[in-house]
Coordinates of C-alpha atoms in Angstrom, one line a residue:
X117 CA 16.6 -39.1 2.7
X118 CA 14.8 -41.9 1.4
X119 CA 17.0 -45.4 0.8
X120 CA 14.4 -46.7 -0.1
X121 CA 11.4 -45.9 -2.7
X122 CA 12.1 -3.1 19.8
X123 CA 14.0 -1.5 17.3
X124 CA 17.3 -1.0 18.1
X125 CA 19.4 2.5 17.9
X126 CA 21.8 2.5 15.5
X127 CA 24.8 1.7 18.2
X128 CA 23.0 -1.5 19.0
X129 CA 21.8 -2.4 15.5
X130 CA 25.2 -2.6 14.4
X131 CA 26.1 -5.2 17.0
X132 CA 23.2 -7.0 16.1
X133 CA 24.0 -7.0 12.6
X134 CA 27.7 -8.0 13.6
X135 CA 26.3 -10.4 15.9
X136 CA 23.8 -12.0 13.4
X137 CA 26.8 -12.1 10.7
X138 CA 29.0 -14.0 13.7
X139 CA 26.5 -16.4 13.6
X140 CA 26.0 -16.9 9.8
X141 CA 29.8 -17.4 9.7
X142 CA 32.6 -16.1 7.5
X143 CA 31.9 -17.0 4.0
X144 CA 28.1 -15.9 4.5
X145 CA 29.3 -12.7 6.0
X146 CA 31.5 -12.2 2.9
X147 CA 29.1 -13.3 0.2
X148 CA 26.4 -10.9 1.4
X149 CA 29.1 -8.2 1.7
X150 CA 28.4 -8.3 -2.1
X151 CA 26.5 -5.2 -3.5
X152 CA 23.1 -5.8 -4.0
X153 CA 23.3 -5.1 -8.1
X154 CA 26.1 -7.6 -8.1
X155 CA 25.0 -11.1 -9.6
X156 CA 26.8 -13.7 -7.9
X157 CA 28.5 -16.6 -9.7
X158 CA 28.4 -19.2 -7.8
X159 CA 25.1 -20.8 -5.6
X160 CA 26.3 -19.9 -2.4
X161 CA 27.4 -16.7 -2.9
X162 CA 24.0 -16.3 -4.9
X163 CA 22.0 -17.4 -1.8
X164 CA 24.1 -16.0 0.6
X165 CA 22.5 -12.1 -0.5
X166 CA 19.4 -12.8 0.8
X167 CA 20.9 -14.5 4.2
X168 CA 20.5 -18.4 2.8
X169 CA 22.5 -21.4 2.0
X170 CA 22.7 -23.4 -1.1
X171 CA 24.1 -26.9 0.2
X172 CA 24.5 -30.6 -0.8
X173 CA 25.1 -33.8 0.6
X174 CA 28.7 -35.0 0.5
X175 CA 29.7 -38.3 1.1
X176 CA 33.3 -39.2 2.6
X177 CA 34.3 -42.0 0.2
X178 CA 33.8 -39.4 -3.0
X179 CA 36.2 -36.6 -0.6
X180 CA 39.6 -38.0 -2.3
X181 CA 37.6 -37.3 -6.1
X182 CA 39.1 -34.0 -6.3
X183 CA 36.9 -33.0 -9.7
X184 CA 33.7 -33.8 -7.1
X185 CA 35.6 -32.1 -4.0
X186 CA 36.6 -29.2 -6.4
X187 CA 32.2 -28.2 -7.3
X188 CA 31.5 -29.1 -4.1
X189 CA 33.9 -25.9 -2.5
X190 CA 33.3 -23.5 -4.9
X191 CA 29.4 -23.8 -5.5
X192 CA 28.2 -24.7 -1.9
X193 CA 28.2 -23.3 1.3
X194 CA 26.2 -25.9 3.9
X195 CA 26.9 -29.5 3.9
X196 CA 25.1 -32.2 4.8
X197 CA 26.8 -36.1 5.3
X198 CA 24.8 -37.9 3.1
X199 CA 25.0 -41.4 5.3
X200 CA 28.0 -40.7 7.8
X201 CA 26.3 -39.2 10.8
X202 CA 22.9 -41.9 10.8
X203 CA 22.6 -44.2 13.4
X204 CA 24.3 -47.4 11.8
X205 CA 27.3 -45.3 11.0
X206 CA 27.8 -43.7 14.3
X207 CA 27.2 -46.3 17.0
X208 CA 27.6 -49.5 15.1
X209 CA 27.3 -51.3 18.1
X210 CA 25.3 -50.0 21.3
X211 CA 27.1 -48.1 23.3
X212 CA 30.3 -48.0 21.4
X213 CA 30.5 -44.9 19.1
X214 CA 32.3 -44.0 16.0
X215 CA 32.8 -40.8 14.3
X216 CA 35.3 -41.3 11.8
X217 CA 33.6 -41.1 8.6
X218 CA 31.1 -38.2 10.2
X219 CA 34.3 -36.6 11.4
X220 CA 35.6 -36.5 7.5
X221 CA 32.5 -35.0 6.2
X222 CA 32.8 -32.5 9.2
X223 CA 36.7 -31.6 8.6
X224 CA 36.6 -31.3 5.3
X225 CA 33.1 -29.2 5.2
X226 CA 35.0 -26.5 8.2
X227 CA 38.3 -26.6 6.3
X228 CA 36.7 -24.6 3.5
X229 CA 34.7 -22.3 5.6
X230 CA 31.4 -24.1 5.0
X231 CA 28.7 -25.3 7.9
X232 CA 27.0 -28.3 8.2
X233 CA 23.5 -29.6 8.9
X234 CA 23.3 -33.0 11.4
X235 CA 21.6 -35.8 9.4
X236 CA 19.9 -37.6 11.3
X237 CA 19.8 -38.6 14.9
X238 CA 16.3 -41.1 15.5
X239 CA 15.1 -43.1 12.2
X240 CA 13.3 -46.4 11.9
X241 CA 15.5 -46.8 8.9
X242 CA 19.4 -47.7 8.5
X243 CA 19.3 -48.9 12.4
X244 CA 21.9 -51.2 13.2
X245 CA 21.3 -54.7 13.8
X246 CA 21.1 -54.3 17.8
X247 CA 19.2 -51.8 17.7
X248 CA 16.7 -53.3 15.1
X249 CA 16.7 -55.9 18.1
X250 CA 15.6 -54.0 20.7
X251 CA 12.0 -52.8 21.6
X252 CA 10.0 -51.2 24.0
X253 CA 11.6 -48.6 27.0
X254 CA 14.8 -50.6 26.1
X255 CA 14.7 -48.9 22.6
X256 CA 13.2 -45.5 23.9
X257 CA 16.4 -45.3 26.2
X258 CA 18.6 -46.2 23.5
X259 CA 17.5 -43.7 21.5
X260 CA 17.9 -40.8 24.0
X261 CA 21.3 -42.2 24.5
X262 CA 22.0 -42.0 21.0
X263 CA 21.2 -38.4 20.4
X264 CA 23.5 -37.2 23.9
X265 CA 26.3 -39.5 22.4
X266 CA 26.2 -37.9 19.1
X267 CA 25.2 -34.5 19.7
X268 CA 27.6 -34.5 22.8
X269 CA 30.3 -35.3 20.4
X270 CA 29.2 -32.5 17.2
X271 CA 28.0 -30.0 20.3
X272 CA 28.5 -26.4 19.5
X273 CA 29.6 -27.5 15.9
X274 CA 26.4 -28.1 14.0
X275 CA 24.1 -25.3 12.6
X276 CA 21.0 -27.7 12.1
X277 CA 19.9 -31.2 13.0
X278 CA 17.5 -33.4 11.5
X279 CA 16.4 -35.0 14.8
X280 CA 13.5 -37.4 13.5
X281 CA 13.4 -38.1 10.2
X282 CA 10.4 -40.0 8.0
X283 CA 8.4 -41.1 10.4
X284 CA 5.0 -40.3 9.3
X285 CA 3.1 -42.8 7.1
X286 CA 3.2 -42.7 3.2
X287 CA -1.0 -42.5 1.8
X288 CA -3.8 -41.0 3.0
X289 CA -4.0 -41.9 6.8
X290 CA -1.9 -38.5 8.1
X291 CA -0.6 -40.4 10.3
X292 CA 2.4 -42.0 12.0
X293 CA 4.6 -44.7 10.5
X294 CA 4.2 -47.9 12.1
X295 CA 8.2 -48.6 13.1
X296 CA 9.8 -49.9 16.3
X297 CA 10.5 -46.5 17.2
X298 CA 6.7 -45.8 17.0
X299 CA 6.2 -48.7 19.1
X300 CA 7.8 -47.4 22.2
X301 CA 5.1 -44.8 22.5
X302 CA 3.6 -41.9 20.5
X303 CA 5.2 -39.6 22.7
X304 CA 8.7 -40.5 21.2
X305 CA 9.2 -37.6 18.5
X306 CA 8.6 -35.4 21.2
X307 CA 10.8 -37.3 23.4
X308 CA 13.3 -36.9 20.9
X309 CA 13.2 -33.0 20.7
X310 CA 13.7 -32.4 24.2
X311 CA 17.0 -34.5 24.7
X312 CA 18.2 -32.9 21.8
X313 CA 17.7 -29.8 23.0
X314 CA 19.2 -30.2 26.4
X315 CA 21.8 -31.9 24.6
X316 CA 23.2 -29.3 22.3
X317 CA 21.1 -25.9 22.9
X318 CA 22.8 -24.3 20.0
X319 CA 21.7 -26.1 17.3
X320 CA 18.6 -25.9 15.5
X321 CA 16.6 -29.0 15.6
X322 CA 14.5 -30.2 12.9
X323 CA 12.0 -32.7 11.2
X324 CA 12.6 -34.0 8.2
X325 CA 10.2 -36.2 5.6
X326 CA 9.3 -36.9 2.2
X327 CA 6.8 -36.3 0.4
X328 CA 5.0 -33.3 2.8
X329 CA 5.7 -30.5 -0.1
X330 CA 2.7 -31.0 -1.3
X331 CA 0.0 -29.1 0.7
X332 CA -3.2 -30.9 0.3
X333 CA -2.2 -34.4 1.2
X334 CA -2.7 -36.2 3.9
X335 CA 0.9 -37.1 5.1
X336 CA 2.0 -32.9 4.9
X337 CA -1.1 -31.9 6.8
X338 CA 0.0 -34.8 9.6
X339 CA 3.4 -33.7 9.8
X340 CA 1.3 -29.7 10.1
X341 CA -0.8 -30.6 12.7
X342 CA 2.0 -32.2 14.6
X343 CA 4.4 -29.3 14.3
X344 CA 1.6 -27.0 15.1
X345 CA 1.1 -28.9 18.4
X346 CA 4.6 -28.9 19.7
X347 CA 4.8 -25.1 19.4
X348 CA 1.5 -24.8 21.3
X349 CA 2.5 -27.0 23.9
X350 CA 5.9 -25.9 24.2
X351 CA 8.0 -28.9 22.8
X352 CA 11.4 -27.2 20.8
X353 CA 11.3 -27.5 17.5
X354 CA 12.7 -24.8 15.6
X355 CA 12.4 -26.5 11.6
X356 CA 10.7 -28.1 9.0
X357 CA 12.8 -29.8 6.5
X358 CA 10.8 -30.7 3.4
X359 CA 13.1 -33.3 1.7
X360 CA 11.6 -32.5 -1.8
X361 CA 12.5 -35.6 -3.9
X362 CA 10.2 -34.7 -7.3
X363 CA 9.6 -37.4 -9.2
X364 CA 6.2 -38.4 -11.5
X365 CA 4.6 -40.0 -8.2
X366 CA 5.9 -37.0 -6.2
X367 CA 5.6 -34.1 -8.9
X368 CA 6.1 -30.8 -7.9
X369 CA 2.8 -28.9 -7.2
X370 CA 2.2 -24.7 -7.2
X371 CA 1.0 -25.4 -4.0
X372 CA 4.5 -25.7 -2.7
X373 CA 4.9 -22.5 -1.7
X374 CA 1.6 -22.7 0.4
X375 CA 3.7 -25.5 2.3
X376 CA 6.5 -23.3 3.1
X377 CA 4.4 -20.3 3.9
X378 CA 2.2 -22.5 6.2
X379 CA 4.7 -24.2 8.0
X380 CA 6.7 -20.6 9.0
X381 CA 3.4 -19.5 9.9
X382 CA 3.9 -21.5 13.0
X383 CA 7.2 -20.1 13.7
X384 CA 9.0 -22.2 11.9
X385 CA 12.1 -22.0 9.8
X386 CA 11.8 -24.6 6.5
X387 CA 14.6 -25.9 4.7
X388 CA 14.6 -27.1 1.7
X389 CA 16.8 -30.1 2.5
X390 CA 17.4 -33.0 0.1
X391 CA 16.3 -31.4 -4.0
X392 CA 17.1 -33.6 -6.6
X393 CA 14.1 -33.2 -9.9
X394 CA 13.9 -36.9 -11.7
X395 CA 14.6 -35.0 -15.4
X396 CA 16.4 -32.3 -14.2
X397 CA 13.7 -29.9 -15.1
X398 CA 15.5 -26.3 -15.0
X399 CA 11.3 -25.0 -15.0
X400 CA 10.9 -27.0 -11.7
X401 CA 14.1 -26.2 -10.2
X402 CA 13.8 -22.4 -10.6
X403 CA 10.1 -22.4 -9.6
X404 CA 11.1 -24.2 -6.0
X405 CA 14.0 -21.5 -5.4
X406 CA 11.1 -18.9 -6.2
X407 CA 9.1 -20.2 -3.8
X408 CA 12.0 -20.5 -1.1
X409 CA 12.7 -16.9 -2.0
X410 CA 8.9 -15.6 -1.3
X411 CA 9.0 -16.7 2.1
X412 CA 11.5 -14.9 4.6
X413 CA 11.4 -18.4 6.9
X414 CA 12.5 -20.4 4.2
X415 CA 16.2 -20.3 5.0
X416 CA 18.2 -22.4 2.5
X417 CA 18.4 -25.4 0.2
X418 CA 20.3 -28.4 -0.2
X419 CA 20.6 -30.7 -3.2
X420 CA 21.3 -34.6 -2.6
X421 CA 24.4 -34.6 -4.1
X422 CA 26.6 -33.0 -6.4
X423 CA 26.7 -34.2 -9.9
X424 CA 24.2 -37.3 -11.6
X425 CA 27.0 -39.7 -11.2
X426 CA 26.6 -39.1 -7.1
X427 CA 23.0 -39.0 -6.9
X428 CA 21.2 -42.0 -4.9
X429 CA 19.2 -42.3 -7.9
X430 CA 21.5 -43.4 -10.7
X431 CA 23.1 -41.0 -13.2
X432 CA 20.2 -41.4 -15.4
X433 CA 17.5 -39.5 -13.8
X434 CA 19.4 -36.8 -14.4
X435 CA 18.5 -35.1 -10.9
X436 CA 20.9 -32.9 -10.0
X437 CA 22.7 -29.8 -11.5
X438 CA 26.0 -31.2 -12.7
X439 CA 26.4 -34.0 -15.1
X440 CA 28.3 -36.9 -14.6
X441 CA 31.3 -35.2 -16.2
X442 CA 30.9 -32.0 -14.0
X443 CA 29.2 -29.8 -16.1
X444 CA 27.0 -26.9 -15.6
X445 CA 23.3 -28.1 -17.0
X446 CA 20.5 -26.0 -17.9
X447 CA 19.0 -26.8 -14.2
X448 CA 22.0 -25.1 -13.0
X449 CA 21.9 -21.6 -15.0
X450 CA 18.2 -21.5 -13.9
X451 CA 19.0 -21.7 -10.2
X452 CA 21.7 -19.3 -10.3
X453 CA 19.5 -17.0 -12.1
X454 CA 16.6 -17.4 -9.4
X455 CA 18.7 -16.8 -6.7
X456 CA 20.1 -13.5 -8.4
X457 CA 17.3 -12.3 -9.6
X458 CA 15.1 -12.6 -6.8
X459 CA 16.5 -12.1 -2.9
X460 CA 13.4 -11.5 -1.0
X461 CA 9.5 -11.5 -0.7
X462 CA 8.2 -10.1 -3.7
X463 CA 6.2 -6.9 -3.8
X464 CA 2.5 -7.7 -4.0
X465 CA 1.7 -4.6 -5.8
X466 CA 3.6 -1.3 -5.5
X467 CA 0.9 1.4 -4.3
X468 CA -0.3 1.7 -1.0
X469 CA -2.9 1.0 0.7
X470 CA -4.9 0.7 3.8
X471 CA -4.7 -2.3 6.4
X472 CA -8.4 -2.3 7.8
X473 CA -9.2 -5.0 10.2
X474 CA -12.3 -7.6 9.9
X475 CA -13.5 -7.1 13.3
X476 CA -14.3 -3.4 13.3
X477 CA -14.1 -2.3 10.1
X478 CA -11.5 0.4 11.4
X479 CA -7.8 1.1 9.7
X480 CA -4.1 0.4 10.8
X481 CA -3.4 4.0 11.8
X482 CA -0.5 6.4 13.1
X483 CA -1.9 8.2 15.9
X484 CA -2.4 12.3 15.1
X485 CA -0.2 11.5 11.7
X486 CA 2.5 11.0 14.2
X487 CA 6.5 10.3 12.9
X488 CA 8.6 9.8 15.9
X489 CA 9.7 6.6 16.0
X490 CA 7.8 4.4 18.8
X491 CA 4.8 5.8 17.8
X492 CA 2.3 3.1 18.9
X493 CA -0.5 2.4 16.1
X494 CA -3.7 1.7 16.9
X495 CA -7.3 1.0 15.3
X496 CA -9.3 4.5 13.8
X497 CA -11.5 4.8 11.1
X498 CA -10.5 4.6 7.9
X499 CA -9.9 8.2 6.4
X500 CA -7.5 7.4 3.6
X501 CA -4.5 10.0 4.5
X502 CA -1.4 9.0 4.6
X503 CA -1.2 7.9 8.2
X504 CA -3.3 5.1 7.4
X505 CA -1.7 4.0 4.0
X506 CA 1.3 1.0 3.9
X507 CA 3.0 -0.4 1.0
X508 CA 4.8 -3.7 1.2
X509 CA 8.2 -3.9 -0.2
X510 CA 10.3 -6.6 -1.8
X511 CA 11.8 -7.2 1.7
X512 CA 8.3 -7.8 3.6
X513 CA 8.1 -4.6 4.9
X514 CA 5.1 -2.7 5.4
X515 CA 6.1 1.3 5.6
X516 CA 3.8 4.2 6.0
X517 CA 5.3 7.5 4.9
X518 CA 7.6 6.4 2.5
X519 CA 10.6 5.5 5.6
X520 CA 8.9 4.0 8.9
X521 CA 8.1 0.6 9.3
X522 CA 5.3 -1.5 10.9
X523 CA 7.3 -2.6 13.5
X524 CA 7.0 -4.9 16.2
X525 CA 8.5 -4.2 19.9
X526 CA 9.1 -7.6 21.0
X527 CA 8.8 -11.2 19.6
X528 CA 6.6 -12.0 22.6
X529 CA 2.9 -12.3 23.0
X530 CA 1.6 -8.9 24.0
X531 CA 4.7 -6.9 22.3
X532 CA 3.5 -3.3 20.8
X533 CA 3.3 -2.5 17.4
X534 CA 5.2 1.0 16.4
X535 CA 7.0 2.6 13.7
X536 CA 10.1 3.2 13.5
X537 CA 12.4 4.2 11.1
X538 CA 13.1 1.4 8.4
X539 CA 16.3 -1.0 9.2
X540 CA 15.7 -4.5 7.9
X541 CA 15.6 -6.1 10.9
X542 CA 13.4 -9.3 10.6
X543 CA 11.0 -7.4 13.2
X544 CA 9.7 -5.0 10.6
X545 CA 8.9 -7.2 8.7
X546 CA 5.4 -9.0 7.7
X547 CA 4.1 -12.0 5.5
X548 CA 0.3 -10.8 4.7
X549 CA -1.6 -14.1 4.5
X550 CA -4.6 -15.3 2.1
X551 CA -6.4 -16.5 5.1
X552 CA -6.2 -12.7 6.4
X553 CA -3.6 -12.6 9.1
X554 CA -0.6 -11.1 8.6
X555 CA 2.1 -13.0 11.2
X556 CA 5.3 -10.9 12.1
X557 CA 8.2 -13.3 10.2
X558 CA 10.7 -12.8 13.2
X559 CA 7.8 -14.1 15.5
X560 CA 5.9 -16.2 13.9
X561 CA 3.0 -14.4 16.1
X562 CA 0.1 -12.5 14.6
X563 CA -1.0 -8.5 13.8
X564 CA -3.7 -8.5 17.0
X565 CA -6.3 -6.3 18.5
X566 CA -5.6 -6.1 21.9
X567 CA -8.5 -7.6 23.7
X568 CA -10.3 -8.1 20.5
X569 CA -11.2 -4.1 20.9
X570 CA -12.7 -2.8 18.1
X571 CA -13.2 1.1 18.8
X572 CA -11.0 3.6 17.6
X573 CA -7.3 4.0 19.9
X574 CA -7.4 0.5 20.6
X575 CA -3.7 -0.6 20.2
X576 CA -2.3 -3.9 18.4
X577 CA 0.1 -6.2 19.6
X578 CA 1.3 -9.1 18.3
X579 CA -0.1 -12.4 19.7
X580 CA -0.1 -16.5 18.9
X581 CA -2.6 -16.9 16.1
X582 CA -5.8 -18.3 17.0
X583 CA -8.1 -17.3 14.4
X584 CA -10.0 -15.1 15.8
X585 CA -11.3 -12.0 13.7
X586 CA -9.8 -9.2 15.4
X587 CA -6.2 -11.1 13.9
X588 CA -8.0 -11.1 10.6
X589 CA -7.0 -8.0 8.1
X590 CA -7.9 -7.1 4.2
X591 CA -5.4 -5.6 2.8
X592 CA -5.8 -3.7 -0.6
X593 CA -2.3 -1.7 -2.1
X594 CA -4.1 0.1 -4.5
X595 CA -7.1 1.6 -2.0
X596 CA -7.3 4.9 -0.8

């Protein structure tokens, strides 16, 4: 925050299901054991039905306030530290470590069966004196030995870290922040990602900023550009966390969605890490959970505290969704309802339609009307029967025939596409793009014509998006 200013048989998809709900951990398991027509009555639970968190920040010194501790465990299940896990708080003074308030957060966030995100490991803010001190590879080391001391110490224990945090520049440069940290070299972020991976390979590592919801300004297309670099180039980075402070000189945009959507589309998760609305605007609220909700890799939110009285920015901006005294607000019932009423991607139309690709001209289509699952598709021209017509669903899905699903083989470049009967695994499903591609959401990779072939049988794959016009598709529901 700111202190300032493939397709599995049905033996093996139930292990992957059990597997995936092993990971998501007991109370998510639970909560999305909830039938689907069920509305849930509290924000986890509500989340937790389309496989997200609702979270907050918790602070240790508010942990013996048991009308704070008592929202906090029924209404949330992910929990961030609000300042006990930063660097000044953890290793106070070089080399010597301590985790005692970090630990509290921690205890209390397990002890009732919640998970908790890692905030935050390299900052040029809330440094402690000696390290403010230091400079050049002095700093740099210091900083990789802060992330193995930490993450050593939370190692196996924390879902998500928010490895670097703020450091690109406020204005219209896109660029970096001019800190100590930037100092050191501009390869430090990426320094920074790779200890932390070899450091706790469990976790999912993340960077976090303010600001970079809205998508046409020049500090969110930085933070893009750089995020789009490290997955070329290799460097582990596995989310975005878009702190979303709204205030009159950060207002929420409609454009926030095209953030989130652009940022998974480079195989990304986003998080939603640190709401709070300066009004409490229950409009504003319920349109960002929307727009978490349309996009598969948006994977949860957290507010920045509980009730007004705990926010960082006064009980009279009214930011949050509790009042000071503990009360539901309006901002509240509108979340809830958001998360209820809408668990996944919504259906861009209801009727069918053909997929026909820019490049040739020619149809997604199921060779000789084929059914049997692993049935490769391929390119043919466009004929309009009902091998060759897909309607999306509410989940992402794109399914020819009523019950088999575009469906990718692999999450690798050069993995088939298929059908195959309909399952909800994240590998049959699709987010179908303005800009024409349409990216497979458990790869983050795009719908491809192999070899940029453009006669009919030629096969699609999925492959790393690149622009290219035999990844670009038009896709029309209501053509036939």
């Amino acid at each position: 925050m700111r202190v300032n200013a493939m397709s599995p048989p049905t033996a093996r998809r139930r292990a992957l299901i059990a597997g995936a709900l092993g990971a998501l951990g007991l109370v998510t398991a639970l909560a999305t054991a909830i039938p689907a027509d069920a509305a849930a009555s509290t924000l986890g639970a509500a989340a937790a039905q389309s496989g997200r968190y609702f979270g907050t920040a918790i602070a240790s010194g508010k942990l013996g306030d048991s009308a704070y501790t008592t929202i906090a465990a029924r209404e949330f299940d992910m929990v961030t530290a609000e300042n006990e896990m930063k660097i000044d708080a953890t290793e106070p003074n070089r080399g010597q470590f301590n985790f005692t308030a970090g630990d509290r957060v921690y205890n209390w966030a397990v002890q009732n069966g919640k998970r908790v995100r890692g905030h935050t490991l390299a900052w040029h803010n809330q440094q402690p004196g000696w390290m403010q001190q230091l400079s050049g590879s002095t700093l740099r080391q210091a900083m990789i030995n802060h992330i193995n001391g930490v993450m050593g110490h939370y190692k196996g224990k924390i879902y998500a870290w928010d490895v670097v945090n703020e450091a690109y520049a406020d204005g219209n440069s896109g660029g970096r922040r001019d800190s100590n940290l930037q100092r050191t070299g501009n390869d430090w972020i990426e320094v920074a990602f790779r200890t932390a991976r070899a450091a706790d390979p469990a976790a999912k590592l993340c960077y976090n900023d303010y600001n970079i919801d809205n998508w046409t300004w020049a500090k969110t297309q930085g933070v893009y550009n750089m995020v789009r670099d490290f997955k070329a180039r290799g460097v582990p980075i596995d989310c975005v966390g878009l702190q979303s402070h709204f205030n009159s000189n950060s207002p929420y945009n409609s454009n926030y969605r095209t953030t989130i959507q652009s940022f998974a589309a480079l195989g990304v998760d986003v998080q939603i890490t640190e709401l709070d609305i300066q009004g409490g605007s229950a409009t504003t609220y319920a349109n960002v959970v929307n727009d978490c909700l349309a996009v598969p890799r948006c994977t949860g939110i957290s507010v920045w505290g509980v009730r007004d009285t705990d926010s960082w920015l006064g009980s009279g901006a009214s930011a949050l969704l509790f009042d000071g005294n503990g009360n539901k607000k309006a901002a509240y019932t509108a979340v809830l309802n958001a998360l209820n009423g809408g668990t996944t991607t919504p259906t861009p139309g209801g009727d069918a339609g053909q997929i026909r690709s820019t490049a040739s001209g020619r149809c997604v289509d199921v060779p000789s009307a084929g059914t049997a699952d692993g049935t490769a598709v391929q390119l043919w021209d466009c004929n309009g029967q009902s091998n060759q017509q897909w309607a999306q669903t509410s989940a992402g899905e794109l399914r020819v025939y009523g019950n088999k699903c575009l469906d990718a083989g692999g999450s690798g470049n050069g993995a088939r596409i298929q059908i195959y009967s309909c399952w909800g695994g994240d590998n049959q499903k699709w987010r179908v793009n303005s800009d024409g591609t349409i990216v497979g959401v458990q790869s983050g990779l795009c719908l491809d014509a192999v070899g940029g072939g453009t006669g009919n049988g030629t096969g699609l794959q999925l492959y790393s998006c690149w622009g290219g016009s035999n990844q670009k598709w038009t896709y029309n529901p209501s053509t036939t």
